[in-house]
Amino acid sequence: STLHPEDLIEPMRWKKPSTIFVCSMSDLFHQDVPFEFIDRVFAVIRNTPQHVYQILTKRAERMSDYFATRIIPHNAWIGVTVEVAKTKNRIDYIRHLKAPIRFISCEPLLEDLGELDLKGINWVIAGGESGVQARPMKEEWVLNIKRQTETNHIPFFFKQWGTWSA
């Protein structure tokens, strides 16, 4: 994991309010990212209230440990990736966080997730995997999630089918 402290000032230069996906190609809560660096990231988030920051992790337990002693800024959306059924427990780590938006990203969706406990969740994203090694996603898996979000009156965003060879 490579830290890029020089990138932290970038959002301060932007005048136009933007939505920023933090660490889109990595994970802010990776074990190699020290909490001190994450503190610096959240200082920027707090100091740029005109922007909305989306923070997504597969490391829900570490994120929960981090927020146990820190306040989530009002402009930080917090999410977890749930790509297979055995990772549904990640949802429990964000359900009670005091974040303005708590979201689940089912991307890449790799199997049917079954029933989801969506209590405390504000938004769900689903999508297929991209790239030459992409694994297939079935329509019924997506429709299962969509049905549950509709039942629970939660916004649902379908991102993409993904790419794979049949």
Tab-separated table of C-alpha atoms in Angstrom:
chain	number	residue	atom	x	y	z
A	1	SER	CA	0.000	0.000	0.000
A	2	THR	CA	1.413	3.369	-1.068
A	3	LEU	CA	0.370	6.552	0.714
A	4	HIS	CA	0.027	9.755	-1.304
A	5	PRO	CA	-0.009	12.639	1.203
A	6	GLU	CA	0.512	15.140	-1.614
A	7	ASP	CA	-2.958	14.240	-2.963
A	8	LEU	CA	-4.648	15.307	0.260
A	9	ILE	CA	-4.626	18.994	-0.689
A	10	GLU	CA	-6.227	18.389	-4.091
A	11	PRO	CA	-9.901	18.744	-2.980
A	12	MET	CA	-9.059	22.045	-1.268
A	13	ARG	CA	-8.291	23.504	-4.702
A	14	TRP	CA	-11.682	22.627	-6.168
A	15	LYS	CA	-14.231	25.432	-5.954
A	16	LYS	CA	-17.140	23.492	-7.442
A	17	PRO	CA	-18.817	21.085	-4.988
A	18	SER	CA	-17.961	17.534	-6.031
A	19	THR	CA	-18.587	13.941	-5.035
A	20	ILE	CA	-15.269	12.250	-4.348
A	21	PHE	CA	-14.805	8.494	-4.161
A	22	VAL	CA	-11.913	8.154	-1.705
A	23	CYS	CA	-9.282	5.538	-2.634
A	24	SER	CA	-11.271	4.258	-5.613
A	25	MET	CA	-8.486	1.828	-6.526
A	26	SER	CA	-7.509	0.847	-2.986
A	27	ASP	CA	-8.897	0.680	0.560
A	28	LEU	CA	-8.441	3.502	3.074
A	29	PHE	CA	-8.809	1.001	5.925
A	30	HIS	CA	-6.153	-1.436	4.687
A	31	GLN	CA	-3.945	-2.570	7.604
A	32	ASP	CA	-0.914	-0.859	6.021
A	33	VAL	CA	-2.606	2.564	6.231
A	34	PRO	CA	-1.871	4.007	9.693
A	35	PHE	CA	-4.738	5.607	11.606
A	36	GLU	CA	-2.643	8.814	11.697
A	37	PHE	CA	-2.820	9.017	7.899
A	38	ILE	CA	-6.563	8.268	7.944
A	39	ASP	CA	-6.895	11.140	10.463
A	40	ARG	CA	-5.269	13.417	7.870
A	41	VAL	CA	-7.747	12.254	5.222
A	42	PHE	CA	-10.677	13.018	7.522
A	43	ALA	CA	-9.213	16.417	8.392
A	44	VAL	CA	-9.374	17.289	4.692
A	45	ILE	CA	-12.946	15.976	4.529
A	46	ARG	CA	-13.944	18.177	7.487
A	47	ASN	CA	-12.153	21.195	5.968
A	48	THR	CA	-13.925	20.858	2.603
A	49	PRO	CA	-17.613	20.741	3.570
A	50	GLN	CA	-18.662	21.684	0.027
A	51	HIS	CA	-17.714	18.185	-1.167
A	52	VAL	CA	-19.302	14.809	-0.468
A	53	TYR	CA	-16.869	11.953	0.130
A	54	GLN	CA	-17.777	8.321	-0.462
A	55	ILE	CA	-15.621	5.895	1.516
A	56	LEU	CA	-15.966	2.207	0.709
A	57	THR	CA	-14.118	-0.627	2.439
A	58	LYS	CA	-13.886	-4.392	2.612
A	59	ARG	CA	-12.184	-3.952	5.991
A	60	ALA	CA	-15.310	-3.169	7.973
A	61	GLU	CA	-13.915	-4.322	11.315
A	62	ARG	CA	-10.875	-2.041	11.078
A	63	MET	CA	-13.093	0.850	10.005
A	64	SER	CA	-15.350	0.214	12.979
A	65	ASP	CA	-12.314	0.261	15.302
A	66	TYR	CA	-11.259	3.578	13.769
A	67	PHE	CA	-14.677	5.221	14.239
A	68	ALA	CA	-15.025	3.898	17.796
A	69	THR	CA	-13.041	6.948	18.944
A	70	ARG	CA	-13.765	9.430	16.142
A	71	ILE	CA	-16.711	11.371	14.752
A	72	ILE	CA	-17.707	10.882	11.132
A	73	PRO	CA	-17.898	14.233	9.295
A	74	HIS	CA	-21.339	15.229	7.977
A	75	ASN	CA	-20.058	15.057	4.381
A	76	ALA	CA	-18.637	11.510	4.554
A	77	TRP	CA	-20.720	8.619	3.273
A	78	ILE	CA	-19.596	5.267	4.670
A	79	GLY	CA	-19.968	1.973	2.832
A	80	VAL	CA	-18.918	-1.653	2.756
A	81	THR	CA	-18.475	-4.070	-0.120
A	82	VAL	CA	-20.674	-7.183	-0.023
A	83	GLU	CA	-19.831	-9.279	-3.067
A	84	VAL	CA	-20.651	-12.784	-1.743
A	85	ALA	CA	-23.031	-14.062	0.948
A	86	LYS	CA	-20.280	-14.822	3.477
A	87	THR	CA	-19.371	-11.091	3.585
A	88	LYS	CA	-22.875	-9.915	4.626
A	89	ASN	CA	-21.576	-9.517	8.202
A	90	ARG	CA	-19.754	-6.369	7.018
A	91	ILE	CA	-23.131	-4.619	6.992
A	92	ASP	CA	-23.357	-4.994	10.776
A	93	TYR	CA	-20.241	-2.849	11.184
A	94	ILE	CA	-21.797	0.210	9.527
A	95	ARG	CA	-25.440	-0.183	10.513
A	96	HIS	CA	-25.144	1.956	13.670
A	97	LEU	CA	-22.389	4.356	12.616
A	98	LYS	CA	-23.405	7.998	12.834
A	99	ALA	CA	-22.826	8.689	9.143
A	100	PRO	CA	-25.211	10.739	6.991
A	101	ILE	CA	-25.342	7.887	4.446
A	102	ARG	CA	-24.490	4.242	5.100
A	103	PHE	CA	-24.284	2.224	1.901
A	104	ILE	CA	-23.587	-1.246	0.565
A	105	SER	CA	-21.760	-1.878	-2.688
A	106	CYS	CA	-22.571	-5.293	-4.144
A	107	GLU	CA	-19.928	-4.932	-6.797
A	108	PRO	CA	-18.648	-7.097	-8.179
A	109	LEU	CA	-21.710	-9.191	-7.396
A	110	LEU	CA	-20.397	-12.755	-7.571
A	111	GLU	CA	-23.327	-14.816	-6.266
A	112	ASP	CA	-26.853	-14.559	-4.936
A	113	LEU	CA	-26.683	-12.812	-1.561
A	114	GLY	CA	-29.939	-14.259	-0.237
A	115	GLU	CA	-31.806	-12.155	2.300
A	116	LEU	CA	-30.109	-8.947	3.440
A	117	ASP	CA	-30.718	-7.144	6.725
A	118	LEU	CA	-30.978	-3.583	5.418
A	119	LYS	CA	-31.885	-1.943	8.725
A	120	GLY	CA	-29.968	1.339	9.004
A	121	ILE	CA	-28.803	1.256	5.378
A	122	ASN	CA	-29.521	4.267	3.144
A	123	TRP	CA	-28.353	3.179	-0.309
A	124	VAL	CA	-27.418	-0.007	-2.189
A	125	ILE	CA	-25.298	-0.280	-5.343
A	126	ALA	CA	-24.988	-3.430	-7.461
A	127	GLY	CA	-22.928	-4.273	-10.496
A	128	GLY	CA	-20.954	-6.858	-12.358
A	129	GLU	CA	-17.229	-7.335	-12.610
A	130	SER	CA	-15.176	-5.733	-15.386
A	131	GLY	CA	-11.972	-6.748	-17.102
A	132	VAL	CA	-10.626	-9.697	-19.044
A	133	GLN	CA	-10.878	-12.052	-16.042
A	134	ALA	CA	-14.436	-10.921	-15.141
A	135	ARG	CA	-16.735	-13.522	-13.639
A	136	PRO	CA	-20.394	-13.655	-14.706
A	137	MET	CA	-23.263	-12.085	-12.784
A	138	LYS	CA	-26.816	-13.392	-13.021
A	139	GLU	CA	-29.835	-11.144	-13.486
A	140	GLU	CA	-31.762	-12.886	-10.690
A	141	TRP	CA	-29.037	-11.953	-8.178
A	142	VAL	CA	-29.490	-8.271	-9.032
A	143	LEU	CA	-33.288	-8.524	-9.015
A	144	ASN	CA	-33.172	-10.142	-5.562
A	145	ILE	CA	-31.281	-7.132	-4.173
A	146	LYS	CA	-33.499	-4.661	-6.029
A	147	ARG	CA	-36.651	-6.304	-4.643
A	148	GLN	CA	-35.316	-6.043	-1.086
A	149	THR	CA	-34.368	-2.376	-1.496
A	150	GLU	CA	-37.835	-1.590	-2.863
A	151	THR	CA	-39.492	-3.423	0.039
A	152	ASN	CA	-37.370	-1.394	2.478
A	153	HIS	CA	-37.740	1.926	0.553
A	154	ILE	CA	-33.989	2.215	0.022
A	155	PRO	CA	-32.559	3.799	-3.133
A	156	PHE	CA	-30.971	1.243	-5.457
A	157	PHE	CA	-28.357	2.017	-8.096
A	158	PHE	CA	-27.506	-0.539	-10.747
A	159	LYS	CA	-24.052	0.356	-12.007
A	160	GLN	CA	-23.238	-2.118	-14.796
A	161	TRP	CA	-23.593	-5.680	-16.034
A	162	GLY	CA	-19.820	-6.023	-16.211
A	163	THR	CA	-17.848	-7.791	-18.909
A	164	TRP	CA	-17.259	-11.474	-19.341
A	165	SER	CA	-17.199	-14.136	-22.028
A	166	ALA	CA	-20.114	-16.538	-22.075
